[in-house]
PDB file of C-alpha atoms in Angstrom:
ATOM      1  CA  MET A   1    -139.667 167.996 107.824  1.00  0.00           C
ATOM      2  CA  LYS A   2    -142.347 170.287 106.468  1.00  0.00           C
ATOM      3  CA  GLY A   3    -145.750 168.710 107.001  1.00  0.00           C
ATOM      4  CA  ASP A   4    -144.717 166.314 109.790  1.00  0.00           C
ATOM      5  CA  GLN A   5    -147.315 165.912 112.526  1.00  0.00           C
ATOM      6  CA  VAL A   6    -146.807 165.138 116.217  1.00  0.00           C
ATOM      7  CA  GLY A   7    -147.322 161.407 116.633  1.00  0.00           C
ATOM      8  CA  GLY A   8    -146.464 160.598 113.027  1.00  0.00           C
ATOM      9  CA  PRO A   9    -143.099 159.557 111.639  1.00  0.00           C
ATOM     10  CA  VAL A  10    -140.169 161.874 112.272  1.00  0.00           C
ATOM     11  CA  ARG A  11    -138.610 162.779 108.933  1.00  0.00           C
ATOM     12  CA  TRP A  12    -135.611 164.878 107.980  1.00  0.00           C
ATOM     13  CA  ARG A  13    -133.882 165.492 104.654  1.00  0.00           C
ATOM     14  CA  MET A  14    -130.264 166.564 104.361  1.00  0.00           C
ATOM     15  CA  HIS A  15    -127.869 167.085 101.478  1.00  0.00           C
ATOM     16  CA  PHE A  16    -124.193 166.103 101.518  1.00  0.00           C
ATOM     17  CA  SER A  17    -121.559 167.091  98.953  1.00  0.00           C
ATOM     18  CA  VAL A  18    -119.953 163.643  99.266  1.00  0.00           C
ATOM     19  CA  SER A  19    -120.950 160.321  97.741  1.00  0.00           C
ATOM     20  CA  PRO A  20    -123.620 157.987  99.130  1.00  0.00           C
ATOM     21  CA  GLU A  21    -120.797 155.493  99.756  1.00  0.00           C
ATOM     22  CA  ALA A  22    -119.059 157.964 102.100  1.00  0.00           C
ATOM     23  CA  VAL A  23    -122.248 158.692 104.050  1.00  0.00           C
ATOM     24  CA  PHE A  24    -123.125 155.000 104.200  1.00  0.00           C
ATOM     25  CA  GLN A  25    -119.637 154.159 105.522  1.00  0.00           C
ATOM     26  CA  ALA A  26    -120.129 156.562 108.452  1.00  0.00           C
ATOM     27  CA  LEU A  27    -123.503 155.015 109.311  1.00  0.00           C
ATOM     28  CA  ASN A  28    -122.360 151.433 108.797  1.00  0.00           C
ATOM     29  CA  SER A  29    -119.019 151.360 110.653  1.00  0.00           C
ATOM     30  CA  ASP A  30    -118.122 151.342 114.340  1.00  0.00           C
ATOM     31  CA  HIS A  31    -115.553 154.108 113.787  1.00  0.00           C
ATOM     32  CA  GLY A  32    -117.989 156.179 111.732  1.00  0.00           C
ATOM     33  CA  ARG A  33    -120.810 156.027 114.296  1.00  0.00           C
ATOM     34  CA  ALA A  34    -118.358 156.843 117.118  1.00  0.00           C
ATOM     35  CA  SER A  35    -117.211 159.893 115.147  1.00  0.00           C
ATOM     36  CA  PHE A  36    -120.583 161.636 115.096  1.00  0.00           C
ATOM     37  CA  TRP A  37    -123.368 159.694 116.873  1.00  0.00           C
ATOM     38  CA  ALA A  38    -122.318 158.057 120.147  1.00  0.00           C
ATOM     39  CA  GLU A  39    -119.185 157.720 122.241  1.00  0.00           C
ATOM     40  CA  SER A  40    -119.063 154.171 120.924  1.00  0.00           C
ATOM     41  CA  ALA A  41    -121.360 152.123 118.712  1.00  0.00           C
ATOM     42  CA  VAL A  42    -119.869 148.686 118.179  1.00  0.00           C
ATOM     43  CA  GLU A  43    -121.721 146.150 116.049  1.00  0.00           C
ATOM     44  CA  VAL A  44    -121.565 142.434 116.786  1.00  0.00           C
ATOM     45  CA  ASP A  45    -123.780 139.934 114.968  1.00  0.00           C
ATOM     46  CA  GLY A  46    -126.186 142.594 113.686  1.00  0.00           C
ATOM     47  CA  GLN A  47    -126.579 144.312 117.073  1.00  0.00           C
ATOM     48  CA  ILE A  48    -125.103 147.769 117.688  1.00  0.00           C
ATOM     49  CA  ASP A  49    -124.206 148.585 121.290  1.00  0.00           C
ATOM     50  CA  PHE A  50    -124.672 152.376 121.475  1.00  0.00           C
ATOM     51  CA  ARG A  51    -122.980 154.088 124.440  1.00  0.00           C
ATOM     52  CA  PHE A  52    -123.691 157.787 124.876  1.00  0.00           C
ATOM     53  CA  ILE A  53    -121.840 160.521 126.803  1.00  0.00           C
ATOM     54  CA  ASN A  54    -124.600 160.716 129.441  1.00  0.00           C
ATOM     55  CA  GLY A  55    -124.161 157.030 130.344  1.00  0.00           C
ATOM     56  CA  CYS A  56    -127.217 155.875 128.411  1.00  0.00           C
ATOM     57  CA  THR A  57    -126.838 152.662 126.430  1.00  0.00           C
ATOM     58  CA  TYR A  58    -129.030 151.047 123.808  1.00  0.00           C
ATOM     59  CA  GLN A  59    -128.832 147.745 121.965  1.00  0.00           C
ATOM     60  CA  SER A  60    -129.977 148.400 118.426  1.00  0.00           C
ATOM     61  CA  LYS A  61    -130.733 145.696 115.882  1.00  0.00           C
ATOM     62  CA  VAL A  62    -129.780 146.375 112.272  1.00  0.00           C
ATOM     63  CA  LEU A  63    -132.988 145.868 110.291  1.00  0.00           C
ATOM     64  CA  GLU A  64    -131.766 146.474 106.754  1.00  0.00           C
ATOM     65  CA  ARG A  65    -128.465 147.210 105.089  1.00  0.00           C
ATOM     66  CA  SER A  66    -128.218 147.776 101.352  1.00  0.00           C
ATOM     67  CA  VAL A  67    -124.890 149.322 100.339  1.00  0.00           C
ATOM     68  CA  PRO A  68    -124.859 152.269  99.659  1.00  0.00           C
ATOM     69  CA  SER A  69    -128.532 153.238  99.745  1.00  0.00           C
ATOM     70  CA  ILE A  70    -130.277 151.972 102.909  1.00  0.00           C
ATOM     71  CA  PHE A  71    -129.250 151.642 106.519  1.00  0.00           C
ATOM     72  CA  SER A  72    -132.085 150.850 108.931  1.00  0.00           C
ATOM     73  CA  LEU A  73    -132.042 149.940 112.597  1.00  0.00           C
ATOM     74  CA  ASP A  74    -134.314 149.630 115.601  1.00  0.00           C
ATOM     75  CA  TYR A  75    -133.653 152.813 117.564  1.00  0.00           C
ATOM     76  CA  PHE A  76    -135.315 153.448 120.908  1.00  0.00           C
ATOM     77  CA  GLY A  77    -138.433 151.471 120.068  1.00  0.00           C
ATOM     78  CA  GLY A  78    -138.965 152.246 116.418  1.00  0.00           C
ATOM     79  CA  PRO A  79    -137.314 151.713 113.073  1.00  0.00           C
ATOM     80  CA  ALA A  80    -134.959 154.483 111.958  1.00  0.00           C
ATOM     81  CA  ARG A  81    -134.271 154.326 108.234  1.00  0.00           C
ATOM     82  CA  PHE A  82    -131.599 156.271 106.382  1.00  0.00           C
ATOM     83  CA  GLU A  83    -132.238 156.345 102.628  1.00  0.00           C
ATOM     84  CA  LEU A  84    -129.320 157.641 100.581  1.00  0.00           C
ATOM     85  CA  SER A  85    -129.540 158.606  96.935  1.00  0.00           C
ATOM     86  CA  ASP A  86    -127.076 160.065  94.484  1.00  0.00           C
ATOM     87  CA  ASP A  87    -127.907 163.705  93.754  1.00  0.00           C
ATOM     88  CA  GLY A  88    -126.572 163.473  90.191  1.00  0.00           C
ATOM     89  CA  SER A  89    -123.578 165.701  90.967  1.00  0.00           C
ATOM     90  CA  GLY A  90    -121.476 163.395  93.146  1.00  0.00           C
ATOM     91  CA  GLY A  91    -123.329 164.240  96.334  1.00  0.00           C
ATOM     92  CA  THR A  92    -125.986 162.564  98.450  1.00  0.00           C
ATOM     93  CA  ASP A  93    -129.558 163.291  99.378  1.00  0.00           C
ATOM     94  CA  LEU A  94    -130.485 161.657 102.679  1.00  0.00           C
ATOM     95  CA  LEU A  95    -133.972 160.966 103.969  1.00  0.00           C
ATOM     96  CA  LEU A  96    -134.243 159.871 107.597  1.00  0.00           C
ATOM     97  CA  THR A  97    -137.538 158.376 108.761  1.00  0.00           C
ATOM     98  CA  HIS A  98    -138.048 157.306 112.393  1.00  0.00           C
ATOM     99  CA  GLU A  99    -141.389 155.652 113.105  1.00  0.00           C
ATOM    100  CA  PHE A 100    -143.436 154.772 116.204  1.00  0.00           C
ATOM    101  CA  THR A 101    -142.237 157.643 118.396  1.00  0.00           C
ATOM    102  CA  PRO A 102    -144.658 158.056 121.315  1.00  0.00           C
ATOM    103  CA  THR A 103    -146.638 161.292 121.017  1.00  0.00           C
ATOM    104  CA  GLU A 104    -145.317 162.605 124.352  1.00  0.00           C
ATOM    105  CA  ASP A 105    -141.699 162.113 123.179  1.00  0.00           C
ATOM    106  CA  TRP A 106    -142.195 163.282 119.611  1.00  0.00           C
ATOM    107  CA  PRO A 107    -140.991 166.918 119.916  1.00  0.00           C
ATOM    108  CA  GLU A 108    -137.762 165.870 121.668  1.00  0.00           C
ATOM    109  CA  VAL A 109    -137.085 163.011 119.244  1.00  0.00           C
ATOM    110  CA  TYR A 110    -137.823 165.299 116.289  1.00  0.00           C
ATOM    111  CA  ALA A 111    -135.293 167.873 117.501  1.00  0.00           C
ATOM    112  CA  GLY A 112    -132.881 165.204 118.713  1.00  0.00           C
ATOM    113  CA  TRP A 113    -132.330 163.783 115.247  1.00  0.00           C
ATOM    114  CA  LEU A 114    -130.704 167.077 114.248  1.00  0.00           C
ATOM    115  CA  ASN A 115    -128.149 166.304 116.971  1.00  0.00           C
ATOM    116  CA  VAL A 116    -127.245 163.232 114.877  1.00  0.00           C
ATOM    117  CA  LEU A 117    -127.598 164.618 111.348  1.00  0.00           C
ATOM    118  CA  PHE A 118    -125.557 167.822 111.654  1.00  0.00           C
ATOM    119  CA  PRO A 119    -122.618 166.019 113.312  1.00  0.00           C
ATOM    120  CA  LEU A 120    -122.886 163.360 110.568  1.00  0.00           C
ATOM    121  CA  LYS A 121    -122.629 166.085 107.940  1.00  0.00           C
ATOM    122  CA  ALA A 122    -119.630 167.727 109.649  1.00  0.00           C
ATOM    123  CA  TRP A 123    -117.884 164.367 109.979  1.00  0.00           C
ATOM    124  CA  VAL A 124    -118.344 163.041 106.437  1.00  0.00           C
ATOM    125  CA  MET A 125    -117.758 166.360 104.693  1.00  0.00           C
ATOM    126  CA  HIS A 126    -115.006 167.879 106.862  1.00  0.00           C
ATOM    127  CA  GLY A 127    -113.713 165.205 109.263  1.00  0.00           C
ATOM    128  CA  VAL A 128    -114.855 167.350 112.198  1.00  0.00           C
ATOM    129  CA  ASP A 129    -116.483 166.027 115.373  1.00  0.00           C
ATOM    130  CA  LEU A 130    -118.925 168.739 116.511  1.00  0.00           C
ATOM    131  CA  ARG A 131    -119.684 167.125 119.893  1.00  0.00           C
ATOM    132  CA  ASN A 132    -118.268 168.447 123.167  1.00  0.00           C
ATOM    133  CA  HIS A 133    -117.865 164.975 124.809  1.00  0.00           C
ATOM    134  CA  ASP A 134    -118.634 166.442 128.246  1.00  0.00           C
ATOM    135  CA  PRO A 135    -121.117 164.425 130.360  1.00  0.00           C
ATOM    136  CA  GLN A 136    -122.015 167.620 132.239  1.00  0.00           C
ATOM    137  CA  ARG A 137    -123.043 169.266 128.995  1.00  0.00           C
ATOM    138  CA  SER A 138    -125.332 166.631 127.483  1.00  0.00           C
ATOM    139  CA  TRP A 139    -128.775 166.726 125.888  1.00  0.00           C
ATOM    140  CA  GLU A 140    -130.323 166.265 129.354  1.00  0.00           C
ATOM    141  CA  HIS A 141    -128.591 169.474 130.468  1.00  0.00           C
ATOM    142  CA  GLY A 142    -129.951 171.412 127.486  1.00  0.00           C
ATOM    143  CA  TYR A 143    -126.885 171.163 125.233  1.00  0.00           C
ATOM    144  CA  ALA A 144    -127.251 170.328 121.562  1.00  0.00           C
ATOM    145  CA  ASP A 145    -123.523 169.637 121.123  1.00  0.00           C
ATOM    146  CA  GLN A 146    -123.185 166.753 123.512  1.00  0.00           C
TER     147      GLN A 146
END
């Protein structure tokens, strides 16, 4: 986001022409997360087991859940917080903040969040999965549409 500094929090804003409830449902459900974020992301007892196309896995603890405005989880070592607000016209303004990203990883994490947010937007607004689901064409291979 404009003004962000390497080493500081990663922040992105995005607008959706669907309700905060619809965006929250995608973030908060196993099916939703598997439709835009990871190959699977099953939650059991407040822990989400993320499994990505490249074979990477991550156990993420849900830190805060306030329907339909806040979904926060521990994500690769730092809290990632999705704040959803009604835009006054039936849509949603989203603010993502991811803190404690190591300085050496910051540029990749900063760009990487767009690989979550744009597929989220395509999924909740159009029911489209933008990802290619090909392990040979993952983020590590330079593809943004993993």
